[in-house]
PDB file of C-alpha atoms in Angstrom:
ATOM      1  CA  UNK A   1       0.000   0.000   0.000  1.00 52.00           C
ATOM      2  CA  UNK A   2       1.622   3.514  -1.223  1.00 52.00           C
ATOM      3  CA  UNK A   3       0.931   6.513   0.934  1.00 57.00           C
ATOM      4  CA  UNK A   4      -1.036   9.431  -1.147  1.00 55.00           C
ATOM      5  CA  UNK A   5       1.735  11.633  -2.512  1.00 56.00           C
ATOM      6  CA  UNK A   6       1.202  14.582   0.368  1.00 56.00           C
ATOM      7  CA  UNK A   7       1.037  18.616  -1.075  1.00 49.00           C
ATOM      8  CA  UNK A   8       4.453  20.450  -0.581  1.00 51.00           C
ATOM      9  CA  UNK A   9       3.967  22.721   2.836  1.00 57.00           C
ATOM     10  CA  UNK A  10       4.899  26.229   2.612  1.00 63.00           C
ATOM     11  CA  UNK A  11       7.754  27.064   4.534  1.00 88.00           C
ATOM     12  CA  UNK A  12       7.129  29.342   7.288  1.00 87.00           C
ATOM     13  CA  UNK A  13       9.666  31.895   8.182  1.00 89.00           C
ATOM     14  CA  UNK A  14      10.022  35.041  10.312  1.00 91.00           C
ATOM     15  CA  UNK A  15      12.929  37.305   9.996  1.00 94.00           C
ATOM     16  CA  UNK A  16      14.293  40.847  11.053  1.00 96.00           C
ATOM     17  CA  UNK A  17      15.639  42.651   8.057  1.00 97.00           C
ATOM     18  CA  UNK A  18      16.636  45.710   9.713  1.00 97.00           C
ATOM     19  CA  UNK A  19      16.184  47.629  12.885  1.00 98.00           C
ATOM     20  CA  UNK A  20      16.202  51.711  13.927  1.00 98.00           C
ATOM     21  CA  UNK A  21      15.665  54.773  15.728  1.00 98.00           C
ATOM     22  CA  UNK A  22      12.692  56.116  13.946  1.00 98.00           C
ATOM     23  CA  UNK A  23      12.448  59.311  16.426  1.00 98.00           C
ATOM     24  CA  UNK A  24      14.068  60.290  19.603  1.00 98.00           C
ATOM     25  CA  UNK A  25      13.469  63.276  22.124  1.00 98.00           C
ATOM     26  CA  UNK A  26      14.671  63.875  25.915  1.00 98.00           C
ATOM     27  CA  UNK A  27      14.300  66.584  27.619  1.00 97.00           C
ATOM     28  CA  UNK A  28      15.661  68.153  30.657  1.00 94.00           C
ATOM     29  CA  UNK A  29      13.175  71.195  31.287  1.00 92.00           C
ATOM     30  CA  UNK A  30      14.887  72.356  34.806  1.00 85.00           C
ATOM     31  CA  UNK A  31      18.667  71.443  34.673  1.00 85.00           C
ATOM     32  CA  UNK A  32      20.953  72.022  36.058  1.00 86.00           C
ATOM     33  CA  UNK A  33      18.866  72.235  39.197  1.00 82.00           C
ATOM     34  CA  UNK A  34      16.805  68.718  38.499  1.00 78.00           C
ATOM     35  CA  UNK A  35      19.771  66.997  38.486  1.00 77.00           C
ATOM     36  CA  UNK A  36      21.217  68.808  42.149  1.00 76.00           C
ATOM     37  CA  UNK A  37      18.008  67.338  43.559  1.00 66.00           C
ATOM     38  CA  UNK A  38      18.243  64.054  42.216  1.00 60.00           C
ATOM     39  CA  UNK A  39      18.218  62.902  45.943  1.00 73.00           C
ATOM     40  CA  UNK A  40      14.551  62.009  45.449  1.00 77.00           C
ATOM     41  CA  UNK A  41      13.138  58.963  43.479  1.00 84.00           C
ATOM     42  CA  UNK A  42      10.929  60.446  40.641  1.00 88.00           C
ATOM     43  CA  UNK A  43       7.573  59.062  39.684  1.00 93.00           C
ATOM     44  CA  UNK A  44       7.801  57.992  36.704  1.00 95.00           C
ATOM     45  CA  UNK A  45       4.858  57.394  34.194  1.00 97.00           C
ATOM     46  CA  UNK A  46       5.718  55.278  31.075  1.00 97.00           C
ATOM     47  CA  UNK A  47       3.289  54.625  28.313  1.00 97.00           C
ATOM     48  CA  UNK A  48       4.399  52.267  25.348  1.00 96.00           C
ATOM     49  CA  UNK A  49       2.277  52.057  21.794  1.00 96.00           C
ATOM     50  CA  UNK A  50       2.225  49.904  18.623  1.00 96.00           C
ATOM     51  CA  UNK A  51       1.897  50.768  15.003  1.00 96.00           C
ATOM     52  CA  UNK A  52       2.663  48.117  12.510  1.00 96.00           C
ATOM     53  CA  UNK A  53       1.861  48.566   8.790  1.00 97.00           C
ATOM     54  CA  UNK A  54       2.303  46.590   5.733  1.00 96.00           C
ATOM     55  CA  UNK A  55       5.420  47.904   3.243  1.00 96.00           C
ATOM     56  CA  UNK A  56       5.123  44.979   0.588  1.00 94.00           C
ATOM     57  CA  UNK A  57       3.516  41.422   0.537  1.00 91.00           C
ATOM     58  CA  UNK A  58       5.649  40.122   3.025  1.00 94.00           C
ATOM     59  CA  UNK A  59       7.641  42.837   4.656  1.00 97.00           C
ATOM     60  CA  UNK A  60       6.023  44.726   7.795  1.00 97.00           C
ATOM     61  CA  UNK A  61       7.403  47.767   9.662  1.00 98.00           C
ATOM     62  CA  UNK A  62       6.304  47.670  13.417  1.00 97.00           C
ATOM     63  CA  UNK A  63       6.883  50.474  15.699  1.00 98.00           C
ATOM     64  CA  UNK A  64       7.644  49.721  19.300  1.00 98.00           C
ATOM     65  CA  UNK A  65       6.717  53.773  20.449  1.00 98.00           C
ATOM     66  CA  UNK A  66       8.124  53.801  24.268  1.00 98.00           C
ATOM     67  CA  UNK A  67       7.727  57.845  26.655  1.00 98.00           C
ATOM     68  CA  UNK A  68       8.701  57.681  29.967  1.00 98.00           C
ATOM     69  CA  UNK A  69       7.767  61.501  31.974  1.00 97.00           C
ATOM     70  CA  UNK A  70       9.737  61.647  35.631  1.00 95.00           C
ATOM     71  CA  UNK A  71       8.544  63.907  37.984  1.00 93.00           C
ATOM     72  CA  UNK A  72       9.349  64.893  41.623  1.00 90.00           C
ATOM     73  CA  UNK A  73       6.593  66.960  43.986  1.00 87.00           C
ATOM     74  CA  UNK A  74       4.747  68.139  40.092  1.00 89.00           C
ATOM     75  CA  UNK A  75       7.960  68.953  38.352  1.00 89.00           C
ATOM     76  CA  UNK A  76       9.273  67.102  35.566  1.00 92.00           C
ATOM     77  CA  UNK A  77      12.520  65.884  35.821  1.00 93.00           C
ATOM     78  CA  UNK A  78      12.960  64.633  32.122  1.00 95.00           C
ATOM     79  CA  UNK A  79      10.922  63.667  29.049  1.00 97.00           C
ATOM     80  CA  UNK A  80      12.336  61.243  27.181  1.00 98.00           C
ATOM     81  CA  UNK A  81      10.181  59.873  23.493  1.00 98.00           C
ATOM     82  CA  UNK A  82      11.558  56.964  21.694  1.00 98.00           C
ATOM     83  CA  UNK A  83       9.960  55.555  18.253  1.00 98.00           C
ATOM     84  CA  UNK A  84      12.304  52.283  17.774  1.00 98.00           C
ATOM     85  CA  UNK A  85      11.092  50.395  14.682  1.00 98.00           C
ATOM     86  CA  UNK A  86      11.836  47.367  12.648  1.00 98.00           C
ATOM     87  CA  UNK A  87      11.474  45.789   9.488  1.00 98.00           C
ATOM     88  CA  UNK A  88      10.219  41.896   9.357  1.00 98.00           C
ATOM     89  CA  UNK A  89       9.625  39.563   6.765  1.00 96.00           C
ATOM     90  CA  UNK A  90       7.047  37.180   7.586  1.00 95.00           C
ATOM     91  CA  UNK A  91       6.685  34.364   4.866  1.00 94.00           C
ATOM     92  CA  UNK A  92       4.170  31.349   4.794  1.00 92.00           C
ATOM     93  CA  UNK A  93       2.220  32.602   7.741  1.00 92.00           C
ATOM     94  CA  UNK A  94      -1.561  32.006   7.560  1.00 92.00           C
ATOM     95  CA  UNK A  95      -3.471  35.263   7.705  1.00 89.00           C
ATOM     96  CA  UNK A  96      -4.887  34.837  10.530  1.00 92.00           C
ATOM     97  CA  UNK A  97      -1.481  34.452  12.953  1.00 93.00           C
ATOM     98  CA  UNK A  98      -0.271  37.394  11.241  1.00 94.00           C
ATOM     99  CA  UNK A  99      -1.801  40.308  12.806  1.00 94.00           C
ATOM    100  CA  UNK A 100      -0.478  38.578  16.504  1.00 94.00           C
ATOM    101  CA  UNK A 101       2.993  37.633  14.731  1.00 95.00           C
ATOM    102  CA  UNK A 102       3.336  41.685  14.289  1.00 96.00           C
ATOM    103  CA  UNK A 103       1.850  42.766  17.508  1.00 96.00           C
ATOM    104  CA  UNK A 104       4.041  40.534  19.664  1.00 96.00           C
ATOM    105  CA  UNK A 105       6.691  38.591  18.512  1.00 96.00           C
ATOM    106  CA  UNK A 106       8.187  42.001  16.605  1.00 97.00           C
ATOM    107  CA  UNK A 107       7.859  44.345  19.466  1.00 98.00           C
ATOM    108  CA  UNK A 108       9.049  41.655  22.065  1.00 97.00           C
ATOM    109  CA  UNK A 109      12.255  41.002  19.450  1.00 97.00           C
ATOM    110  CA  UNK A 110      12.807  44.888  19.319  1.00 98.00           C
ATOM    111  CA  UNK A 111      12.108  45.955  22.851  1.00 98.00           C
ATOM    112  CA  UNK A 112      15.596  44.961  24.728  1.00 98.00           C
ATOM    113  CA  UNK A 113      17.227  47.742  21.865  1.00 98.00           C
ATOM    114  CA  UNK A 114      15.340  50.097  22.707  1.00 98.00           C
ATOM    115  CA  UNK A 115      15.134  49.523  26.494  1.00 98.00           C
ATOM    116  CA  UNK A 116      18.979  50.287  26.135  1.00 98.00           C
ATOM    117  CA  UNK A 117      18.366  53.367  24.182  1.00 98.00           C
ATOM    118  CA  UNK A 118      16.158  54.761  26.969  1.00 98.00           C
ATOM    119  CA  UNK A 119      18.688  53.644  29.701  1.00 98.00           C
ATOM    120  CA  UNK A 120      21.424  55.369  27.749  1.00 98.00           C
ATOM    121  CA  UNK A 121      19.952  58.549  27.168  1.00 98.00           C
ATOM    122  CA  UNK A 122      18.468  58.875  30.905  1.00 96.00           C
ATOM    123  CA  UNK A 123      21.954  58.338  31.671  1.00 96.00           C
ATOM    124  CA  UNK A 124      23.494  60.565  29.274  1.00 96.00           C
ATOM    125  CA  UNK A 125      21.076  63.301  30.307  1.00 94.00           C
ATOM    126  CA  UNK A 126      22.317  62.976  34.028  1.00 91.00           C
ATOM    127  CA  UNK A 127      20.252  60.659  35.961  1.00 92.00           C
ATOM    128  CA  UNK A 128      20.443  57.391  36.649  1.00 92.00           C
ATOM    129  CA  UNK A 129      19.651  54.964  33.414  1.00 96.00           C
ATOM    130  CA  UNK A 130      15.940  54.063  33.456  1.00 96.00           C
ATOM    131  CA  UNK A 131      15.844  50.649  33.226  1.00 96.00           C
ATOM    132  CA  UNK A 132      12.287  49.842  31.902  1.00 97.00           C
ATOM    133  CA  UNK A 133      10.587  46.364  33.182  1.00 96.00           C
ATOM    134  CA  UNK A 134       9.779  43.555  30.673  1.00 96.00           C
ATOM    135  CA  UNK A 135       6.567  44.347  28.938  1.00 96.00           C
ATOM    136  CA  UNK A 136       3.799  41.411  28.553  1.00 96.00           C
ATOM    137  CA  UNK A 137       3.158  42.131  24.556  1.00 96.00           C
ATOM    138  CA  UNK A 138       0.965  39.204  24.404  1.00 96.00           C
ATOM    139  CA  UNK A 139      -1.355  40.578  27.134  1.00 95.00           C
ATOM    140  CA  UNK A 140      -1.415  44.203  25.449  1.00 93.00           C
ATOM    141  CA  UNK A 141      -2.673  43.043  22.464  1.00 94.00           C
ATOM    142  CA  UNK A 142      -5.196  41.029  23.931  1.00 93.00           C
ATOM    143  CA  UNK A 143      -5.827  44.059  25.863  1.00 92.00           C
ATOM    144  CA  UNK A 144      -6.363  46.489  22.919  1.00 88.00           C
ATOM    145  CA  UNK A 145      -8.053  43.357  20.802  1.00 88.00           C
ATOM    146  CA  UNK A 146     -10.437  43.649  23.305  1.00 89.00           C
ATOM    147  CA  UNK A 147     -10.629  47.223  23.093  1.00 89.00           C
ATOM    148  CA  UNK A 148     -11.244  47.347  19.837  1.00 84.00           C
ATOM    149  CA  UNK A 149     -14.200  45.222  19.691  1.00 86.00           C
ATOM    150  CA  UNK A 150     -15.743  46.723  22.484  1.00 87.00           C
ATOM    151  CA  UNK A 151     -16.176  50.087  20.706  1.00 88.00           C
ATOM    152  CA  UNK A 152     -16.727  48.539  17.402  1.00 86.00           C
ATOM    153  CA  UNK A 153     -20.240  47.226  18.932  1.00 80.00           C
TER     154      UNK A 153
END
């Protein structure tokens, strides 16, 4: 008994053709006296967003958008506004893992780059480097999936 000749599989691959600061801002409203009273642990507020779009058939940009705002007793200590993108290829993916693919295998692959980009330029603008904690991407997007098709009904 011969088995059924079986239909070729398409190859599935995921790759990162490039990576990059996109935009980058920090600001230091009230040195040189912010960093005299750097004493005091600032409160920091961070606030990350996603933006992914489609450049070709197979080639996606996602933005990993990252602003942390410090402040101590209502006055900022810095500002600090990081875009960090990438380019992926993603190649024999059904449609319907793509969308998730994008939304948080890319930003979870870019975000350690551009955690070090916002711990170097904390650092570089006088305080101590911000080290950012590990961000669930899986449980944002299921977060703003959710979101999403709560206002859409």
């Amino acid at each position: 008994m011969t088995d059924a000749p079986q239909a070729p599989r398409a190859t599935q691959s995921f790759s990162v053709k490039g990576q990059y600061i996109k935009d980058l801002s920090f600001e230091n409203p009230h040195a040189p006296q912010s960093l005299v009273s750097a004493n005091v642990r600032p409160a920091i507020d961070i606030n990350v967003d996603l933006k992914a779009q489609k450049l070709q058939d197979d080639i996606y940009e996602m933005t990993l958008h990252l602003s942390a705002h410090a402040m101590v007793e209502g006055t900022t200590m810095f500002l600090v506004d990081l875009a960090y993108a990438g380019i992926f290829q993603v190649t024999g993916v059904p449609p319907e893992h793509v969308e998730p693919l994008i939304l948080i295998d890319c930003p979870f692959v870019l975000f350690p780059f551009a955690r070090r980009v916002i711990a170097d330029v904390t650092r570089d603008g006088g305080f101590p480097p911000l080290m950012l904690d590990p961000i669930d991407f899986h449980a944002l997007y299921l977060q703003n999936k959710a979101r999403s098709e709560a206002a859409a009904s």
